[in-house]
Amino acid sequence: MAVQLGDIFLISALIFSFASAFAWAGREDKNRQLRHLKRWGPRLAASFLTLSLLLLSYYFILPDFNFLYVFDRASAATPGVYRLSAMWAGQAGTFLMWAWVIMLSALFIGEKREVSRAVTREGMAVILLGGAFFTFMAFMAGPFNPTMSRIGGEAFGSGVSVKNVLEGYKSAGFYVDGKGFVDGMGLSPMLQTPYNAIHPPLMFIAYGMVFVVFSVSLVYLVRGRGEWERAGRTWARVSWLLMSAAMAIGGLWAYEELAYGGYWTWDPIEAASILPWLTLTAYLHGSIEFRRRGKLKVLTPFLGVLTTLLIVYSTYITRSGIIKSSHSYSAASSANYLIIAVLALTAVAAYFAVKRTGWKPEPKGFNLFSQSTLLQLSILGILAAAAVVFWGLTGPVLAKVFEGADVATPPGFYNQNGFLATVLILFIMGVNGFLGYLKKSVLMWVSAAAVIVSVLFYAAVVPSSNGYVNFILPLILFSLGSLIYRTVKAWKGSGFNPVFLKKLFSDIAHIGIVFVVLGVVVSGALATTYDMTFDYTTDSGRVMEMGQGYSVRLDDIKVFQDASGAWVQESYVTVIKSGEVKGSGVLRMVEHRHTPFIIRGGSDVYGIFMGIQHQSGRALAFFSFKIMPFVNLIWVGVLLLIVGMTGVIYLDTSGKKTESQPRREEEWL
């Protein structure tokens, strides 16, 4: 079998990645060849990876179905922009993107040493080794394998000739003599959306960039030296920002395209994406404590290592086929390399973290109303939430490995077991917002009042029948109010200087998180579902009441076959509230796939057409409408979160002084 050009690019990138890592790991720069390799190795490795990515993109855009990766994920009928985004639908494209971003990160650090002087030569070597590892993973996934390689395997497995197997593909319209493969299996309709063109690349760019944090943190744990916090600060923040944006786009995708009836269902893939986000969030808070007070100098870099390990672990889960997911990937033999890497590096990081700690905690008193204590408690709450998510993902894996059973973790597991962690985080945010601006005695009473009100709400039946929701709502308002209060007081005390602006953007990001939690809690608790049934033959023009002043008018229903032969059912409806038309739209059902209809507002109206069924001689059209109040607070919160973190990153990289010493307790006690 002829060697493909893309494979040559990948092998070349792999060679130069390893060679560059070797050069950077060297102790001396006296060797002229090594100095040149340190400079040109990353350039060549990044160039070959770029060529590989461009070549694979070219094959998808053409499209060239003689490559198996293209054949499995695209078709002649797939629009061009979605053919390109199909690259992210498989493991080969994922690993290739990951390796490319890691190598570009290494190249940036190597070329801009004045920007990243804190990255040691060992750190650079680890980054380059990471790029080499994922380049190897991409090569093993075979993005440039010819489609004929599968045909030969099918012929061998079935005991028939290759010619007979090709005859089957020819009769199906996939293969033409003299031209080869002219069509492919196509991309799932659920993935043919602009969200799929944005969501996966953002996530994998974030995963690639956070590898810098992993590298400098691991080197610090092993060698006990290196400015890990300064070296990884901006990389961690940008990675966190991109992860947040990617998850938000994924939630919007689920809400608008997948007819889940919600933005987050705790699907295993969703849980796998939020797990490293939580540990990276804890890392960012720990880096603040280290930067200001020199504390958490072992836990924080360990979290930097753990974040990437959890990313790789989550990738193993989604690639191994060991769990069932609504949008999981097919099983991959290369997944075994991932779990081996995770186990080995976890053992190394844990060993050196324990060694650095020495099991000698510093003796100190406990003072709840101090920034240091609150920051550490917030990290504890975040890690508790991460532990819940980790067990929710790992439990089914253990059941599969040891019992051979397919066990799914219900969404309620995450909500119930993560409740206390969420409460702790909100309470700490509220206390921290007032810290330094209220006297200690006043702050104690305000904090106690927030808890008392939460308990009273829990015992009541309003605003919802769910006691947990009622308990958390006052704490959400407590944290939101404190953040706004702190922002106003800080502005009056300092004006618009860089220090205040950084605090302002940080508070905006935290306010965004509170808005997201508020939107999730309120929309989930107060959402009301109305199932409605119309007679397909007689109810055209009929208005049916839903509740809360809403009603639905059935304007028309059409049933037909589209160009591909699939049966389509379309329902035209108008939503009315208190006599006023709120919106009209089309609810579609193609085969068994539903396209939801959403009217946005203070309360979203979310509708799904469940199709037509024949019962007792009647043709009945079934609908499900859900009224979701304040769901748009989620998207507002995401926007605030992105604006806030973007502002923090900009100010911190602008060269201006943006750090201030924490206020002394005696100034306000």
XYZ file of C-alpha atoms in Angstrom:
669
model
C 0.000 0.000 0.000
C 1.415 3.385 -1.029
C 2.404 5.819 1.701
C 0.104 8.840 1.767
C 1.428 12.389 1.668
C -0.478 13.202 4.858
C 1.221 10.333 6.674
C 4.601 11.682 5.567
C 3.681 15.058 7.053
C 2.626 13.435 10.350
C 5.745 11.281 10.592
C 7.920 14.327 9.877
C 6.108 16.328 12.560
C 6.576 13.447 14.995
C 10.326 13.247 14.311
C 10.901 16.973 14.720
C 8.733 17.082 17.862
C 10.820 14.427 19.560
C 14.070 15.960 18.313
C 13.028 19.396 19.589
C 12.122 17.979 22.988
C 15.538 16.314 23.176
C 17.268 19.587 22.269
C 15.340 21.612 24.864
C 15.986 19.019 27.567
C 19.748 19.445 27.060
C 21.642 21.242 29.826
C 24.080 23.189 27.677
C 23.728 25.419 24.628
C 27.370 24.971 23.568
C 26.395 22.434 20.914
C 25.644 24.459 17.808
C 23.495 21.742 16.242
C 21.335 21.541 19.356
C 20.878 25.314 19.377
C 19.669 25.211 15.784
C 17.398 22.269 16.561
C 15.873 24.127 19.525
C 14.965 26.948 17.189
C 14.064 25.122 13.994
C 12.625 21.907 15.420
C 9.380 23.461 16.688
C 9.070 25.510 13.498
C 9.320 22.432 11.301
C 7.073 20.316 13.533
C 4.400 23.026 13.575
C 4.746 23.475 9.813
C 4.257 19.772 9.082
C 1.262 19.596 11.419
C -0.213 22.642 9.678
C 0.288 20.959 6.309
C -1.396 17.811 7.628
C -4.382 19.796 8.874
C -4.666 21.770 5.621
C -4.389 18.609 3.529
C -7.112 16.845 5.514
C -9.284 19.975 5.190
C -8.684 19.943 1.435
C -9.814 16.316 1.186
C -13.036 17.176 3.025
C -13.731 20.273 0.923
C -13.249 18.467 -2.424
C -14.529 15.955 -1.144
C -12.269 12.953 -1.781
C -14.088 9.847 -0.591
C -11.124 7.621 -1.399
C -9.917 8.503 2.099
C -11.739 6.491 4.748
C -11.953 9.323 7.270
C -13.740 11.484 4.684
C -15.894 8.583 3.464
C -17.207 7.878 6.977
C -18.104 11.483 7.836
C -19.156 13.304 4.668
C -21.190 12.843 1.529
C -21.642 14.610 -1.778
C -24.881 16.097 -0.465
C -23.282 17.496 2.694
C -22.827 21.285 2.362
C -19.205 22.386 2.083
C -19.007 24.229 5.398
C -20.358 21.173 7.205
C -18.004 18.848 5.362
C -15.162 20.899 6.801
C -16.624 20.785 10.304
C -16.983 17.005 9.915
C -13.237 16.816 10.598
C -14.007 17.309 14.299
C -16.536 14.456 14.326
C -13.882 11.768 14.686
C -10.858 10.966 16.776
C -8.281 11.569 14.016
C -9.317 15.196 13.518
C -9.521 15.706 17.271
C -5.999 14.468 17.951
C -4.609 16.337 14.960
C -6.111 19.618 16.180
C -4.855 18.942 19.703
C -1.301 18.252 18.528
C -1.363 21.300 16.255
C -2.407 23.684 19.044
C 0.182 22.271 21.458
C 2.925 22.658 18.869
C 1.833 26.197 17.994
C 1.917 27.021 21.710
C 5.464 25.671 21.952
C 6.439 27.628 18.847
C 5.004 30.848 20.301
C 6.896 30.380 23.558
C 10.123 29.579 21.731
C 9.838 32.582 19.413
C 8.621 35.044 22.066
C 10.874 34.273 24.982
C 10.478 37.815 26.265
C 6.786 37.046 26.674
C 7.198 33.643 28.308
C 10.600 33.739 29.967
C 9.185 31.902 32.966
C 8.813 28.701 30.926
C 11.947 26.680 31.681
C 13.747 24.491 29.195
C 12.269 21.424 30.942
C 8.812 22.931 30.545
C 9.409 23.441 26.839
C 10.615 19.859 26.540
C 7.418 18.549 28.165
C 5.245 20.714 25.876
C 7.051 19.363 22.832
C 6.720 15.795 24.098
C 2.995 16.415 24.491
C 2.818 17.596 20.905
C 4.698 14.460 19.854
C 2.318 12.219 21.830
C -0.819 13.628 20.240
C 0.825 13.638 16.817
C 1.423 9.918 17.366
C -2.223 9.508 18.423
C -3.365 11.295 15.257
C -1.148 9.061 13.131
C -2.484 5.914 14.829
C -6.054 7.088 14.199
C -5.253 7.047 10.470
C -6.768 10.236 9.035
C -5.160 9.457 5.668
C -5.992 5.759 5.429
C -7.479 4.878 2.021
C -11.079 3.671 1.893
C -9.914 0.563 0.093
C -8.217 -0.536 3.323
C -11.671 -1.162 4.781
C -12.848 -2.948 1.647
C -9.991 -5.405 1.977
C -10.851 -5.983 5.621
C -14.524 -6.555 4.824
C -13.626 -8.985 2.054
C -11.297 -10.937 4.343
C -13.803 -10.993 7.208
C -16.706 -12.187 5.058
C -14.679 -14.634 2.982
C -15.592 -13.075 -0.364
C -13.542 -11.302 -2.977
C -12.780 -7.595 -2.977
C -14.585 -7.361 -6.310
C -17.810 -8.667 -4.794
C -17.598 -6.234 -1.895
C -17.075 -3.358 -4.325
C -20.126 -4.491 -6.291
C -22.178 -3.857 -3.163
C -20.773 -0.357 -2.833
C -21.364 0.238 -6.556
C -25.024 -0.775 -6.294
C -25.417 1.630 -3.361
C -23.928 4.473 -5.436
C -20.728 4.825 -3.427
C -18.271 3.462 -5.975
C -17.730 3.935 -9.711
C -15.202 1.990 -11.795
C -12.341 4.202 -12.918
C -13.216 6.970 -10.429
C -13.146 5.180 -7.116
C -15.427 6.242 -4.292
C -17.725 9.084 -5.350
C -19.902 9.385 -2.253
C -19.705 8.825 1.477
C -21.786 7.884 4.476
C -22.586 11.500 5.296
C -22.659 13.620 8.425
C -25.421 13.198 10.989
C -28.115 15.874 10.493
C -27.658 16.858 14.136
C -24.066 17.860 13.346
C -24.967 19.923 10.284
C -25.234 23.157 12.208
C -23.060 26.256 12.610
C -22.631 25.320 16.260
C -20.690 22.204 15.244
C -18.329 24.395 13.233
C -17.481 26.402 16.366
C -18.019 24.289 19.482
C -15.494 21.423 18.968
C -12.595 23.566 17.642
C -12.938 25.995 20.554
C -12.872 23.158 23.043
C -9.847 21.448 21.527
C -7.922 24.712 21.164
C -8.523 25.225 24.891
C -7.354 21.682 25.604
C -4.193 22.289 23.601
C -3.395 25.586 25.306
C -3.929 24.258 28.821
C -1.165 21.751 28.116
C 1.279 24.609 28.766
C -0.134 24.857 32.298
C 0.260 21.099 32.660
C 3.875 21.209 31.534
C 5.143 24.031 33.746
C 3.204 22.648 36.731
C 4.566 19.128 36.261
C 8.142 20.402 35.968
C 7.710 22.387 39.178
C 6.373 19.367 41.063
C 9.167 17.111 39.826
C 12.107 19.525 39.948
C 10.931 21.877 42.680
C 11.776 24.972 40.659
C 10.333 27.170 37.965
C 7.902 30.093 37.930
C 4.937 27.881 37.188
C 2.303 30.435 38.157
C 3.625 33.294 36.015
C 4.407 30.962 33.135
C 0.948 29.403 33.068
C -1.246 32.325 34.137
C -2.387 33.689 30.773
C -2.539 30.229 29.180
C -4.825 29.055 31.984
C -7.096 32.074 31.693
C -7.427 31.868 27.906
C -8.052 28.124 28.131
C -10.727 28.665 30.767
C -12.335 31.361 28.626
C -12.422 29.117 25.552
C -13.744 26.144 27.535
C -16.511 28.323 28.953
C -17.464 29.641 25.523
C -17.375 26.138 24.022
C -19.638 24.710 26.726
C -22.048 27.621 26.329
C -22.216 27.073 22.563
C -22.744 23.366 23.187
C -25.600 24.190 25.552
C -27.150 26.542 23.005
C -26.725 23.840 20.364
C -28.577 21.298 22.511
C -31.290 23.830 23.294
C -31.957 24.942 19.737
C -31.066 21.945 17.596
C -31.260 18.653 19.409
C -34.789 18.806 20.829
C -33.564 17.841 24.280
C -35.920 20.387 25.766
C -32.965 21.715 27.728
C -29.514 23.204 27.491
C -27.774 20.648 29.717
C -28.796 17.036 30.288
C -25.706 15.715 32.112
C -24.983 13.454 29.183
C -21.599 11.729 29.826
C -19.924 13.887 27.174
C -21.279 17.033 28.810
C -20.117 15.857 32.231
C -16.699 15.048 30.746
C -16.380 18.604 29.430
C -17.260 20.339 32.705
C -14.911 18.205 34.826
C -11.601 19.785 33.661
C -13.327 23.185 33.629
C -13.957 22.815 37.353
C -10.382 21.828 38.186
C -9.035 24.646 36.015
C -11.340 27.049 37.884
C -9.886 25.776 41.160
C -6.380 26.217 39.702
C -7.090 29.867 38.841
C -8.298 30.560 42.374
C -5.329 28.724 43.857
C -2.931 30.760 41.727
C -4.383 33.932 43.258
C -3.690 32.607 46.744
C -0.131 31.672 45.737
C 0.516 34.980 43.981
C -0.713 37.105 46.869
C 0.304 35.083 49.907
C 2.624 32.312 48.728
C 0.159 29.606 49.817
C -1.162 26.484 48.052
C 2.173 26.158 46.280
C 1.732 22.391 45.884
C -2.017 21.957 45.513
C -2.333 24.564 42.764
C 0.315 23.187 40.372
C -1.067 19.705 41.061
C -4.452 21.001 39.866
C -2.692 22.348 36.764
C -1.448 18.826 36.044
C -4.747 17.221 37.010
C -6.740 19.383 34.589
C -4.977 18.003 31.527
C -5.043 14.465 32.930
C -8.807 14.742 33.369
C -9.100 16.021 29.797
C -7.214 12.967 28.582
C -9.255 10.707 30.903
C -12.490 12.183 29.560
C -11.197 11.660 26.031
C -10.501 8.028 26.891
C -14.043 7.564 28.153
C -15.591 9.115 25.058
C -13.258 7.338 22.615
C -13.194 3.878 24.168
C -16.878 3.159 23.579
C -17.134 2.114 27.227
C -20.076 4.420 27.933
C -23.304 5.157 26.138
C -23.877 8.764 25.141
C -26.232 10.650 22.866
C -23.210 12.071 21.045
C -20.318 9.754 21.896
C -17.669 8.621 19.476
C -17.144 5.120 18.202
C -14.769 2.806 19.971
C -11.089 3.363 19.230
C -8.171 1.034 19.870
C -5.910 4.045 20.396
C -7.912 4.892 23.508
C -5.729 2.432 25.428
C -2.743 4.741 24.942
C -4.727 7.514 26.608
C -5.538 5.617 29.783
C -1.934 4.389 30.071
C -0.714 7.997 29.834
C -3.257 9.158 32.419
C -2.382 6.472 34.963
C 1.369 6.951 34.577
C 1.334 10.736 34.819
C -1.181 10.742 37.680
C 1.125 8.481 39.674
C 4.129 10.698 38.948
C 2.313 13.936 39.806
C 0.789 12.511 42.996
C 4.140 11.128 44.181
C 5.987 14.408 43.748
C 3.082 16.464 45.118
C 3.158 14.423 48.328
C 6.947 14.682 48.394
C 6.832 18.483 48.026
C 4.151 18.805 50.685
C 6.034 16.676 53.143
C 2.834 16.190 55.154
C 3.716 19.203 57.297
C 0.826 21.656 57.206
C 1.567 25.101 58.548
C 0.038 25.712 61.989
C -2.464 28.518 61.799
C -5.682 29.669 63.331
C -9.002 29.573 61.550
C -10.689 32.839 60.655
C -13.716 32.481 58.405
C -13.839 36.188 57.626
C -10.509 36.456 55.846
C -9.836 36.483 52.121
C -7.373 33.622 52.392
C -9.804 31.324 54.208
C -12.684 32.142 51.884
C -10.533 31.583 48.812
C -9.409 28.204 50.084
C -12.963 27.231 51.007
C -14.119 28.179 47.527
C -11.465 25.876 46.074
C -12.723 23.132 48.380
C -16.279 23.668 47.113
C -15.187 23.597 43.476
C -13.196 20.407 44.008
C -16.153 18.818 45.803
C -18.296 19.526 42.748
C -15.547 18.085 40.541
C -15.459 14.937 42.691
C -19.191 14.446 42.155
C -18.808 14.773 38.396
C -15.776 12.461 38.390
C -17.641 9.727 40.231
C -20.674 10.163 37.998
C -18.411 9.487 35.010
C -16.296 6.773 36.600
C -19.072 4.735 38.209
C -20.425 3.457 34.860
C -16.870 2.731 33.693
C -16.191 0.549 36.756
C -19.533 -1.194 36.339
C -18.675 -1.932 32.717
C -15.163 -3.187 33.471
C -15.904 -5.334 36.524
C -19.525 -6.356 35.985
C -19.992 -6.018 32.244
C -23.113 -3.934 32.851
C -24.153 -0.801 30.992
C -25.082 1.599 33.782
C -26.033 5.206 33.126
C -25.638 7.890 35.764
C -28.989 9.715 36.034
C -28.977 13.528 35.823
C -30.413 13.689 39.318
C -27.175 12.234 40.715
C -25.203 15.333 39.740
C -27.888 17.780 40.869
C -28.452 16.166 44.262
C -24.866 15.338 45.173
C -23.479 18.627 43.868
C -26.030 20.687 45.787
C -23.954 21.256 48.941
C -20.889 22.229 46.923
C -22.947 24.772 44.974
C -24.415 26.176 48.187
C -20.936 26.523 49.707
C -19.581 28.326 46.640
C -22.504 30.774 46.530
C -22.271 31.503 50.246
C -18.523 32.155 49.989
C -19.033 34.461 47.006
C -21.572 36.417 49.032
C -19.371 36.739 52.107
C -16.294 37.597 50.037
C -18.169 40.343 48.203
C -18.883 42.171 51.456
C -15.479 41.368 52.955
C -13.517 44.516 53.630
C -16.519 46.823 53.172
C -18.700 45.789 56.105
C -17.540 45.567 59.700
C -17.022 42.026 60.912
C -20.020 42.146 63.250
C -22.302 43.438 60.490
C -20.974 40.882 58.013
C -21.658 38.070 60.472
C -25.288 39.167 60.836
C -25.762 39.639 57.093
C -24.295 36.187 56.372
C -26.408 34.576 59.081
C -29.504 36.305 57.720
C -28.843 34.857 54.254
C -28.668 31.348 55.712
C -31.797 31.875 57.837
C -33.790 33.145 54.859
C -32.625 30.134 52.846
C -33.842 27.779 55.585
C -37.207 29.562 55.710
C -37.539 29.342 51.935
C -36.689 25.640 52.116
C -39.568 25.072 54.533
C -41.970 27.037 52.340
C -43.611 25.924 49.090
C -42.827 29.086 47.143
C -41.507 30.100 44.703
C -41.428 26.399 43.749
C -42.443 23.084 45.247
C -38.780 22.010 45.288
C -37.234 22.738 48.678
C -33.675 22.598 47.367
C -34.457 25.254 44.780
C -36.113 27.457 47.393
C -33.071 27.073 49.661
C -30.554 28.120 47.029
C -32.402 31.152 45.625
C -31.685 33.496 48.595
C -28.013 32.520 48.457
C -27.913 33.357 44.751
C -29.347 36.796 45.482
C -26.951 37.158 48.443
C -23.902 36.530 46.265
C -25.207 38.701 43.429
C -25.978 41.595 45.752
C -22.590 41.416 47.435
C -20.715 41.469 44.120
C -22.654 44.515 42.950
C -22.134 46.219 46.322
C -18.378 45.561 46.215
C -18.102 46.935 42.688
C -19.849 50.177 43.635
C -17.781 50.647 46.802
C -14.502 49.892 45.008
C -15.305 52.399 42.274
C -16.078 55.127 44.801
C -12.840 54.363 46.622
C -10.407 54.259 43.695
C -11.958 55.443 40.444
C -11.214 53.960 37.028
C -7.584 52.945 37.461
C -6.133 49.628 36.186
C -6.396 48.004 39.627
C -10.092 48.832 39.871
C -10.767 47.836 36.265
C -9.248 44.411 36.808
C -11.380 43.933 39.930
C -14.381 45.166 37.958
C -13.854 42.662 35.149
C -13.262 39.896 37.688
C -16.533 40.781 39.403
C -18.312 40.863 36.037
C -17.111 37.303 35.391
C -18.344 36.181 38.807
C -21.659 37.971 38.306
C -21.941 36.105 35.009
C -21.523 32.780 36.809
C -24.208 33.759 39.327
C -26.538 34.699 36.452
C -25.941 31.305 34.854
C -26.760 29.515 38.122
C -29.833 31.714 38.609
C -31.055 31.025 35.082
C -30.531 27.274 35.461
C -32.274 27.123 38.842
C -35.252 29.302 37.948
C -35.867 27.938 34.457
C -35.513 24.373 35.709
C -37.699 24.817 38.776
C -40.474 26.873 37.228
C -40.586 25.293 33.769
C -43.999 23.882 32.955
C -44.693 21.288 30.265
C -48.012 21.077 28.419
C -48.781 18.065 26.243
C -51.381 18.853 23.588
C -53.238 16.745 21.036
C -54.940 18.037 17.885
C -57.010 16.144 15.352
C -55.014 16.157 12.120
C -58.101 16.215 9.890
C -60.438 18.635 11.690
C -58.502 20.915 14.030
C -56.851 23.271 11.550
C -57.337 26.781 12.950
C -58.289 25.534 16.401
C -56.918 27.393 19.468
C -56.067 25.331 22.548
C -55.237 26.751 25.969
C -51.925 25.831 27.617
C -51.882 27.774 30.876
C -50.234 30.900 32.310
C -52.206 32.887 29.728
C -50.653 31.018 26.769
C -52.533 29.267 23.992
C -51.576 27.570 20.730
C -53.339 27.810 17.382
C -52.790 24.989 14.910
C -52.559 26.639 11.489
C -51.669 23.672 9.276
C -49.956 20.291 9.086
C -48.150 18.937 6.042
C -46.811 15.437 5.434
C -44.508 14.736 2.490
C -41.262 13.091 1.346
C -38.181 15.226 0.805
C -35.641 14.852 -2.015
C -33.817 12.073 -0.148
C -37.018 10.086 0.322
C -37.317 10.773 4.048
C -40.808 11.372 5.426
C -41.304 14.892 6.755
C -44.087 16.091 9.029
C -44.433 19.858 9.379
C -46.749 21.637 11.755
C -47.445 25.371 11.497
C -48.461 26.927 14.812
C -49.037 30.339 16.370
C -48.418 31.018 20.060
C -50.706 33.555 21.714
C -50.515 35.110 25.160
C -53.402 37.089 26.627
C -54.818 37.662 23.159
C -51.518 38.895 21.697
C -49.599 36.882 19.121
C -46.132 36.115 20.483
C -44.837 34.313 17.410
C -45.451 31.791 14.669
C -43.263 29.032 13.371
C -42.795 25.573 11.945
C -42.225 22.441 14.002
C -40.649 19.681 11.928
C -40.198 15.981 12.354
C -37.966 14.245 9.789
C -38.137 10.486 10.293
C -37.513 10.348 14.061
C -35.622 13.630 14.423
C -37.452 16.607 15.886
C -36.627 20.244 15.188
C -37.849 22.410 18.087
C -39.629 25.728 17.785
C -38.608 28.467 20.236
C -40.145 31.858 20.949
C -37.744 33.884 23.059
C -38.738 36.380 25.710
C -38.910 36.763 29.461
C -40.197 33.203 29.306
C -39.190 31.039 26.370
C -41.871 28.942 24.719
C -40.262 25.707 23.564
C -42.286 23.410 21.347
C -41.756 19.974 19.811
C -43.987 18.217 17.271
C -44.142 14.548 18.282
C -45.733 13.411 15.025
C -49.029 11.937 13.887
C -50.405 8.682 15.224
C -53.567 6.799 14.268
C -55.739 5.877 17.212
C -59.333 4.602 17.152
C -59.796 5.626 13.535
C -58.513 9.158 14.139
C -55.256 10.809 13.034
C -53.933 12.637 16.097
C -51.092 15.162 16.107
C -49.127 15.242 19.360
C -47.264 18.285 20.649
C -45.210 19.085 23.712
C -44.803 22.722 24.754
C -42.624 23.914 27.599
C -42.713 27.400 29.119
C -39.271 28.196 30.564
C -39.068 31.456 32.557
C -35.817 33.455 32.724
C -33.823 30.927 30.694
C -32.196 33.855 28.882
C -30.415 34.740 32.120
C -28.101 31.841 31.255
C -27.008 33.387 27.965
C -26.683 36.833 29.576
C -24.523 35.274 32.274
C -22.313 33.580 29.697
C -21.821 36.886 27.915
C -20.861 38.615 31.181
C -18.495 35.768 32.009
C -16.738 36.076 28.652
C -16.525 39.880 28.844
C -15.178 39.724 32.388
C -12.434 37.192 31.733
C -11.477 38.898 28.463
C -11.026 42.162 30.357
C -8.906 40.476 33.039
C -6.653 38.889 30.406
C -6.265 42.154 28.490
C -5.394 44.220 31.547
C -3.027 41.627 32.969
C -1.083 41.404 29.692
C -1.068 45.158 29.084
C 1.985 45.760 31.268
C 0.080 47.991 33.688
C 0.039 47.340 37.412
C -3.226 45.584 38.145
C -2.479 43.816 41.442
C -3.094 45.382 44.804
C -2.393 44.124 48.285
C -5.423 42.715 50.104
C -6.913 45.082 52.637
C -5.674 44.515 56.146
C -8.301 43.158 58.485
C -7.698 45.868 61.077
C -8.871 48.434 58.526
C -12.436 47.188 58.652
C -12.893 44.973 61.694
